[in-house]
Structures are given as structure tokens and as C-alpha cells.
Amino acid sequence: MIYSSSMNTLYDLIIIGGGPAGTAAAVYAARKQLKTLLILKEWGGQSIVSDDVQNWIGTPHIAGSKLADALKSHVMEYKGDILTIAENELVQKIAGTDGDFTITTNKNTFNGKTVLISTGSSRRKLEVPGAVEYENKGITYCASCDGPLFSGMDVVVVGGGNAGFESAAQLLAYCKSVTLLSRSEPRADAITVEKLKAREHFNLITNAIPKSIQGSMFVESITYTKTDTNEDITLPVSAVFVEIGPIPATDFAKGVVDMTDIHTIKINPRTQETSVKGIWAAGDCTDVLYHQNNIAAGDAVRALEDIYLHIHA
């Protein structure tokens, strides 16, 4: 652990989060010679659980754990007087105003002129028998990350919102068939739903609630209940892609910055600024439409450009 808990240190920037957004921000901040503190619980973000990440630009294949190591290694190149790192810490509170923020963690208190929140989110997990046993063995929470692993196979997407239909659209590019289970009528945009329904090898099943996952070494089938007929149906599949919503890691910022109904942070997409002057946010904790590693990193870089101008204005 490398940090200074001194209340006398006033950082130009405090970055919260150690995923692609937080680490990209830390590198850019250090290169711009902003006195920066990076606070994180762990390195890598959500992809740390993926066996094979295939869409991190510049690296055709990399395990999530190795991606986390690479992000950490890049940041550590800049560790020193200009960049301080507080590992294994959870932020509990943000207080203050532009130019003088106080960040309280479970271990320390830090002061900074500006703040970048890049704490990401976690996937809402499928809670049925077999879901835990087969996670990363056919049950996955990222179609763009893991979809190509199931090329030529029959798969299921669980989730009737935009994320579910977008995942289904991606999977149709390489899977043999894609069945989407929605517990009600689809909540996705009507035009998106109609386009998918017109696609060959796509099947939409409404009033369907997952009941259990079955398999041996890997997923082999999913059983769901048709709520309109009270019938249990088992569908043979090789993978289950779960898109039932994110859980943003933003509890510490509630009541500080404006948020959506699902507690993602509202930002200005041109600058990544939040509703509070001096606080920016980037990555999966924000209300941007698409959530991906590369997008999160790019959003953080955009935020850093704006933060730099703000500090030196």
C-alpha cells in the first residue's frame, strides 16, 4: 500500500476506482503532471473474471486477470511524487466544493481540488439454481467479451431491456441461434425489438422467468417458467448471457451528484462533468448508453482533458 493520509496534502485530482477508466485517468493525469491520488479497492474492473477478453484494443486475447495486471503495471510506471496510490480502500463519503473536496475512505481522509468518480458497476446476477455453479462455464454477463467463444452454438439471452436485445444482436453474428427470454413484454426500444424479431435464428419468448440451469462440466440447458401458462420448459443451450441490469458502485455519491433512477451518475457527455462543479465521472458508473472497457477508458481520457483545463483555467 502506497499512500499519504496526511490532511496537509492537497491533491490536484483524486481518482476513485481501479478499472479501465480509473487507470487510464491515472496515467493521463500523471503525464500531465497533476498531483494525483488514485483510490481503489482492486485493479481491473468487471473483466477480471473473464477467461479470455477479446475486445481490448491492441490485444486480441488476454485473460481478465492479466488485463488487470497490465493496467496496474502501466499505472505503477508513474507512481511517485506526482502519483500516489491508495490500494484496498473503499470510499465512503465525498464532501466539499470545487477546489476543496474531502474524500473519506474506510481507512483515511484525503483532500483534493477535483474528483473523478470511476467506480464502475457490477452485473446483477441471475439467482436461480445452477447460476453460481456454472458462472464462467456457460453463464456469462458480457456478450461482447465472451460471445465469440460460443460461435456456431445455440445460446440464450436473459433480459428484455435494451441491453438484452443489443446483446442478442451481437450474438447473432456468430451463434447458431439466439433465444431471448423476457419476463414481460420487451422494455427495449420498439424499433430494436422489431428489427431483431425479423432476424433469422432469433426467437423471442415473453412471460418467461428462468427457473434453473443444468449441465455437466458446462451449461447444457436452461429451464424457464411460462407465467401465462404456468408451464416449465427446458431449452438445450450452450450458454446463457445475462442482461438484467447493472448495480452501479455509487452509494458513496448519493445525495452529492445527480443520479438516474438506477443510481448511475448523470454526466455531460461532452466533458464527463457531473452536476457538481469540480466532480467528473467516467465509465460504467455513469448514465452513458454503452458500457465497455474501451469506452470507459476513452471517457476517462475525455474527463482528464477537461479536468486539466479546469485546474489551469
mmCIF file of N, CA and C in Angstrom, residues 204-276:
data_model
loop_
_atom_site.group_PDB
_atom_site.id
_atom_site.type_symbol
_atom_site.label_atom_id
_atom_site.label_comp_id
_atom_site.label_asym_id
_atom_site.label_seq_id
_atom_site.Cartn_x
_atom_site.Cartn_y
_atom_site.Cartn_z
ATOM 1 N N LEU A 204 -37.896 -14.810 -29.728
ATOM 2 C CA LEU A 204 -38.274 -14.043 -28.545
ATOM 3 C C LEU A 204 -39.357 -14.797 -27.783
ATOM 4 N N ILE A 205 -39.118 -15.037 -26.495
ATOM 5 C CA ILE A 205 -40.103 -15.686 -25.635
ATOM 6 C C ILE A 205 -40.440 -14.738 -24.499
ATOM 7 N N THR A 206 -41.685 -14.287 -24.458
ATOM 8 C CA THR A 206 -42.133 -13.382 -23.398
ATOM 9 C C THR A 206 -42.806 -14.170 -22.274
ATOM 10 N N ASN A 207 -43.042 -13.495 -21.166
ATOM 11 C CA ASN A 207 -43.639 -14.135 -19.983
ATOM 12 C C ASN A 207 -42.823 -15.350 -19.558
ATOM 13 N N ALA A 208 -41.518 -15.197 -19.625
ATOM 14 C CA ALA A 208 -40.605 -16.307 -19.324
ATOM 15 C C ALA A 208 -39.671 -15.917 -18.192
ATOM 16 N N ILE A 209 -39.687 -16.691 -17.123
ATOM 17 C CA ILE A 209 -38.833 -16.447 -15.966
ATOM 18 C C ILE A 209 -37.907 -17.635 -15.769
ATOM 19 N N PRO A 210 -36.581 -17.419 -15.812
ATOM 20 C CA PRO A 210 -35.638 -18.530 -15.610
ATOM 21 C C PRO A 210 -35.895 -19.235 -14.284
ATOM 22 N N LYS A 211 -35.818 -20.572 -14.320
ATOM 23 C CA LYS A 211 -36.066 -21.359 -13.117
ATOM 24 C C LYS A 211 -34.818 -22.077 -12.640
ATOM 25 N N SER A 212 -33.994 -22.602 -13.581
ATOM 26 C CA SER A 212 -32.771 -23.311 -13.198
ATOM 27 C C SER A 212 -31.867 -23.477 -14.405
ATOM 28 N N ILE A 213 -30.588 -23.736 -14.105
ATOM 29 C CA ILE A 213 -29.582 -24.012 -15.138
ATOM 30 C C ILE A 213 -29.069 -25.421 -14.913
ATOM 31 N N GLN A 214 -28.945 -26.178 -16.001
ATOM 32 C CA GLN A 214 -28.459 -27.551 -15.894
ATOM 33 C C GLN A 214 -27.227 -27.752 -16.772
ATOM 34 N N GLY A 215 -26.429 -28.765 -16.421
ATOM 35 C CA GLY A 215 -25.266 -29.105 -17.232
ATOM 36 C C GLY A 215 -24.427 -30.161 -16.563
ATOM 37 N N SER A 216 -23.242 -30.395 -17.126
ATOM 38 C CA SER A 216 -22.268 -31.297 -16.506
ATOM 39 C C SER A 216 -21.022 -30.474 -16.217
ATOM 40 N N MET A 217 -20.036 -30.501 -17.107
ATOM 41 C CA MET A 217 -18.878 -29.623 -16.952
ATOM 42 C C MET A 217 -19.242 -28.177 -17.284
ATOM 43 N N PHE A 218 -20.132 -28.015 -18.297
ATOM 44 C CA PHE A 218 -20.560 -26.701 -18.748
ATOM 45 C C PHE A 218 -22.075 -26.690 -18.887
ATOM 46 N N VAL A 219 -22.628 -25.505 -19.118
ATOM 47 C CA VAL A 219 -24.073 -25.366 -19.288
ATOM 48 C C VAL A 219 -24.560 -26.225 -20.453
ATOM 49 N N GLU A 220 -25.661 -26.913 -20.237
ATOM 50 C CA GLU A 220 -26.265 -27.724 -21.294
ATOM 51 C C GLU A 220 -27.720 -27.350 -21.550
ATOM 52 N N SER A 221 -28.382 -26.716 -20.560
ATOM 53 C CA SER A 221 -29.779 -26.334 -20.763
ATOM 54 C C SER A 221 -30.219 -25.319 -19.718
ATOM 55 N N ILE A 222 -31.300 -24.641 -20.033
ATOM 56 C CA ILE A 222 -31.940 -23.731 -19.083
ATOM 57 C C ILE A 222 -33.420 -24.091 -19.010
ATOM 58 N N THR A 223 -33.951 -24.076 -17.814
ATOM 59 C CA THR A 223 -35.389 -24.304 -17.616
ATOM 60 C C THR A 223 -36.033 -22.982 -17.215
ATOM 61 N N TYR A 224 -37.130 -22.626 -17.889
ATOM 62 C CA TYR A 224 -37.836 -21.401 -17.564
ATOM 63 C C TYR A 224 -39.323 -21.701 -17.385
ATOM 64 N N THR A 225 -40.000 -20.817 -16.666
ATOM 65 C CA THR A 225 -41.435 -20.940 -16.433
ATOM 66 C C THR A 225 -42.180 -19.932 -17.294
ATOM 67 N N LYS A 226 -43.142 -20.432 -18.064
ATOM 68 C CA LYS A 226 -44.025 -19.548 -18.824
ATOM 69 C C LYS A 226 -45.131 -19.108 -17.884
ATOM 70 N N THR A 227 -45.090 -17.838 -17.468
ATOM 71 C CA THR A 227 -46.014 -17.377 -16.438
ATOM 72 C C THR A 227 -47.464 -17.310 -16.915
ATOM 73 N N ASP A 228 -47.676 -17.199 -18.220
ATOM 74 C CA ASP A 228 -49.054 -17.139 -18.720
ATOM 75 C C ASP A 228 -49.715 -18.505 -18.787
ATOM 76 N N THR A 229 -48.895 -19.568 -18.799
ATOM 77 C CA THR A 229 -49.450 -20.930 -18.855
ATOM 78 C C THR A 229 -49.034 -21.773 -17.651
ATOM 79 N N ASN A 230 -48.143 -21.202 -16.822
ATOM 80 C CA ASN A 230 -47.607 -21.915 -15.655
ATOM 81 C C ASN A 230 -46.925 -23.227 -16.052
ATOM 82 N N GLU A 231 -46.264 -23.194 -17.195
ATOM 83 C CA GLU A 231 -45.599 -24.383 -17.737
ATOM 84 C C GLU A 231 -44.083 -24.218 -17.609
ATOM 85 N N ASP A 232 -43.391 -25.261 -17.201
ATOM 86 C CA ASP A 232 -41.930 -25.268 -17.157
ATOM 87 C C ASP A 232 -41.391 -25.877 -18.441
ATOM 88 N N ILE A 233 -40.472 -25.180 -19.072
ATOM 89 C CA ILE A 233 -39.914 -25.619 -20.353
ATOM 90 C C ILE A 233 -38.399 -25.643 -20.247
ATOM 91 N N THR A 234 -37.783 -26.711 -20.716
ATOM 92 C CA THR A 234 -36.321 -26.832 -20.711
ATOM 93 C C THR A 234 -35.808 -26.674 -22.135
ATOM 94 N N LEU A 235 -34.854 -25.771 -22.301
ATOM 95 C CA LEU A 235 -34.305 -25.457 -23.619
ATOM 96 C C LEU A 235 -32.825 -25.824 -23.655
ATOM 97 N N PRO A 236 -32.405 -26.714 -24.568
ATOM 98 C CA PRO A 236 -30.978 -27.056 -24.671
ATOM 99 C C PRO A 236 -30.176 -25.869 -25.222
ATOM 100 N N VAL A 237 -29.171 -25.440 -24.495
ATOM 101 C CA VAL A 237 -28.311 -24.337 -24.929
ATOM 102 C C VAL A 237 -26.890 -24.569 -24.414
ATOM 103 N N SER A 238 -25.948 -23.886 -25.031
ATOM 104 C CA SER A 238 -24.552 -23.985 -24.606
ATOM 105 C C SER A 238 -24.117 -22.817 -23.744
ATOM 106 N N ALA A 239 -24.905 -21.730 -23.754
ATOM 107 C CA ALA A 239 -24.537 -20.557 -22.966
ATOM 108 C C ALA A 239 -25.768 -19.741 -22.613
ATOM 109 N N VAL A 240 -25.679 -19.061 -21.465
ATOM 110 C CA VAL A 240 -26.736 -18.160 -21.013
ATOM 111 C C VAL A 240 -26.100 -16.793 -20.770
ATOM 112 N N PHE A 241 -26.511 -15.801 -21.547
ATOM 113 C CA PHE A 241 -25.997 -14.443 -21.409
ATOM 114 C C PHE A 241 -27.008 -13.633 -20.602
ATOM 115 N N VAL A 242 -26.581 -13.123 -19.456
ATOM 116 C CA VAL A 242 -27.481 -12.465 -18.522
ATOM 117 C C VAL A 242 -27.361 -10.949 -18.655
ATOM 118 N N GLU A 243 -28.494 -10.310 -18.952
ATOM 119 C CA GLU A 243 -28.548 -8.848 -19.089
ATOM 120 C C GLU A 243 -29.757 -8.327 -18.324
ATOM 121 N N ILE A 244 -29.691 -8.404 -16.998
ATOM 122 C CA ILE A 244 -30.823 -7.984 -16.174
ATOM 123 C C ILE A 244 -30.498 -6.719 -15.363
ATOM 124 N N GLY A 245 -29.509 -5.992 -15.842
ATOM 125 C CA GLY A 245 -29.231 -4.687 -15.258
ATOM 126 C C GLY A 245 -27.955 -4.621 -14.451
ATOM 127 N N PRO A 246 -27.359 -3.428 -14.394
ATOM 128 C CA PRO A 246 -26.145 -3.219 -13.600
ATOM 129 C C PRO A 246 -26.464 -2.740 -12.192
ATOM 130 N N ILE A 247 -25.492 -2.876 -11.312
ATOM 131 C CA ILE A 247 -25.582 -2.288 -9.972
ATOM 132 C C ILE A 247 -24.415 -1.307 -9.848
ATOM 133 N N PRO A 248 -24.635 -0.024 -10.116
ATOM 134 C CA PRO A 248 -23.539 0.951 -10.073
ATOM 135 C C PRO A 248 -22.945 1.057 -8.667
ATOM 136 N N ALA A 249 -21.633 1.206 -8.607
ATOM 137 C CA ALA A 249 -20.939 1.361 -7.320
ATOM 138 C C ALA A 249 -20.881 2.848 -6.970
ATOM 139 N N THR A 250 -22.031 3.394 -6.652
ATOM 140 C CA THR A 250 -22.122 4.848 -6.448
ATOM 141 C C THR A 250 -22.767 5.235 -5.123
ATOM 142 N N ASP A 251 -22.905 4.310 -4.195
ATOM 143 C CA ASP A 251 -23.586 4.614 -2.935
ATOM 144 C C ASP A 251 -22.967 5.814 -2.220
ATOM 145 N N PHE A 252 -21.643 5.920 -2.263
ATOM 146 C CA PHE A 252 -20.943 6.993 -1.544
ATOM 147 C C PHE A 252 -21.230 8.372 -2.123
ATOM 148 N N ALA A 253 -21.760 8.411 -3.354
ATOM 149 C CA ALA A 253 -22.008 9.697 -4.004
ATOM 150 C C ALA A 253 -23.488 10.077 -4.014
ATOM 151 N N LYS A 254 -24.331 9.245 -3.410
ATOM 152 C CA LYS A 254 -25.760 9.567 -3.358
ATOM 153 C C LYS A 254 -25.976 10.826 -2.524
ATOM 154 N N GLY A 255 -26.797 11.720 -3.051
ATOM 155 C CA GLY A 255 -27.045 12.977 -2.369
ATOM 156 C C GLY A 255 -25.996 14.031 -2.649
ATOM 157 N N VAL A 256 -24.954 13.644 -3.392
ATOM 158 C CA VAL A 256 -23.893 14.598 -3.738
ATOM 159 C C VAL A 256 -24.043 15.048 -5.188
ATOM 160 N N VAL A 257 -24.109 14.078 -6.118
ATOM 161 C CA VAL A 257 -24.275 14.384 -7.539
ATOM 162 C C VAL A 257 -25.617 13.839 -8.010
ATOM 163 N N ASP A 258 -26.131 14.407 -9.089
ATOM 164 C CA ASP A 258 -27.401 13.938 -9.646
ATOM 165 C C ASP A 258 -27.240 12.538 -10.233
ATOM 166 N N MET A 259 -28.244 11.687 -10.007
ATOM 167 C CA MET A 259 -28.219 10.310 -10.497
ATOM 168 C C MET A 259 -29.534 9.955 -11.167
ATOM 169 N N THR A 260 -29.503 8.869 -11.930
ATOM 170 C CA THR A 260 -30.712 8.330 -12.541
ATOM 171 C C THR A 260 -31.461 7.488 -11.508
ATOM 172 N N ASP A 261 -32.595 6.943 -11.937
ATOM 173 C CA ASP A 261 -33.387 6.098 -11.041
ATOM 174 C C ASP A 261 -32.644 4.829 -10.633
ATOM 175 N N ILE A 262 -31.676 4.400 -11.466
ATOM 176 C CA ILE A 262 -30.920 3.185 -11.134
ATOM 177 C C ILE A 262 -29.547 3.525 -10.547
ATOM 178 N N HIS A 263 -29.394 4.803 -10.159
ATOM 179 C CA HIS A 263 -28.209 5.276 -9.429
ATOM 180 C C HIS A 263 -26.924 5.322 -10.263
ATOM 181 N N THR A 264 -27.073 5.452 -11.583
ATOM 182 C CA THR A 264 -25.906 5.825 -12.386
ATOM 183 C C THR A 264 -25.789 7.349 -12.335
ATOM 184 N N ILE A 265 -24.558 7.842 -12.464
ATOM 185 C CA ILE A 265 -24.304 9.271 -12.317
ATOM 186 C C ILE A 265 -24.567 10.001 -13.635
ATOM 187 N N LYS A 266 -25.362 11.046 -13.585
ATOM 188 C CA LYS A 266 -25.651 11.839 -14.774
ATOM 189 C C LYS A 266 -24.436 12.707 -15.111
ATOM 190 N N ILE A 267 -24.038 12.655 -16.368
ATOM 191 C CA ILE A 267 -22.873 13.452 -16.789
ATOM 192 C C ILE A 267 -23.174 14.217 -18.074
ATOM 193 N N ASN A 268 -22.388 15.250 -18.295
ATOM 194 C CA ASN A 268 -22.391 15.942 -19.578
ATOM 195 C C ASN A 268 -21.521 15.114 -20.521
ATOM 196 N N PRO A 269 -22.088 14.522 -21.579
ATOM 197 C CA PRO A 269 -21.303 13.621 -22.427
ATOM 198 C C PRO A 269 -20.173 14.305 -23.190
ATOM 199 N N ARG A 270 -20.177 15.630 -23.257
ATOM 200 C CA ARG A 270 -19.088 16.341 -23.929
ATOM 201 C C ARG A 270 -17.849 16.427 -23.053
ATOM 202 N N THR A 271 -18.057 16.474 -21.720
ATOM 203 C CA THR A 271 -16.940 16.722 -20.814
ATOM 204 C C THR A 271 -16.804 15.711 -19.682
ATOM 205 N N GLN A 272 -17.848 14.908 -19.449
ATOM 206 C CA GLN A 272 -17.933 13.962 -18.331
ATOM 207 C C GLN A 272 -18.198 14.653 -16.992
ATOM 208 N N GLU A 273 -18.507 15.955 -17.019
ATOM 209 C CA GLU A 273 -18.820 16.675 -15.781
ATOM 210 C C GLU A 273 -20.126 16.183 -15.174
ATOM 211 N N THR A 274 -20.177 16.166 -13.851
ATOM 212 C CA THR A 274 -21.410 15.847 -13.146
ATOM 213 C C THR A 274 -22.157 17.142 -12.842
ATOM 214 N N SER A 275 -23.201 17.029 -12.034
ATOM 215 C CA SER A 275 -23.980 18.211 -11.652
ATOM 216 C C SER A 275 -23.246 19.104 -10.663
ATOM 217 N N VAL A 276 -22.160 18.598 -10.096
ATOM 218 C CA VAL A 276 -21.388 19.356 -9.109
ATOM 219 C C VAL A 276 -20.088 19.862 -9.732
#
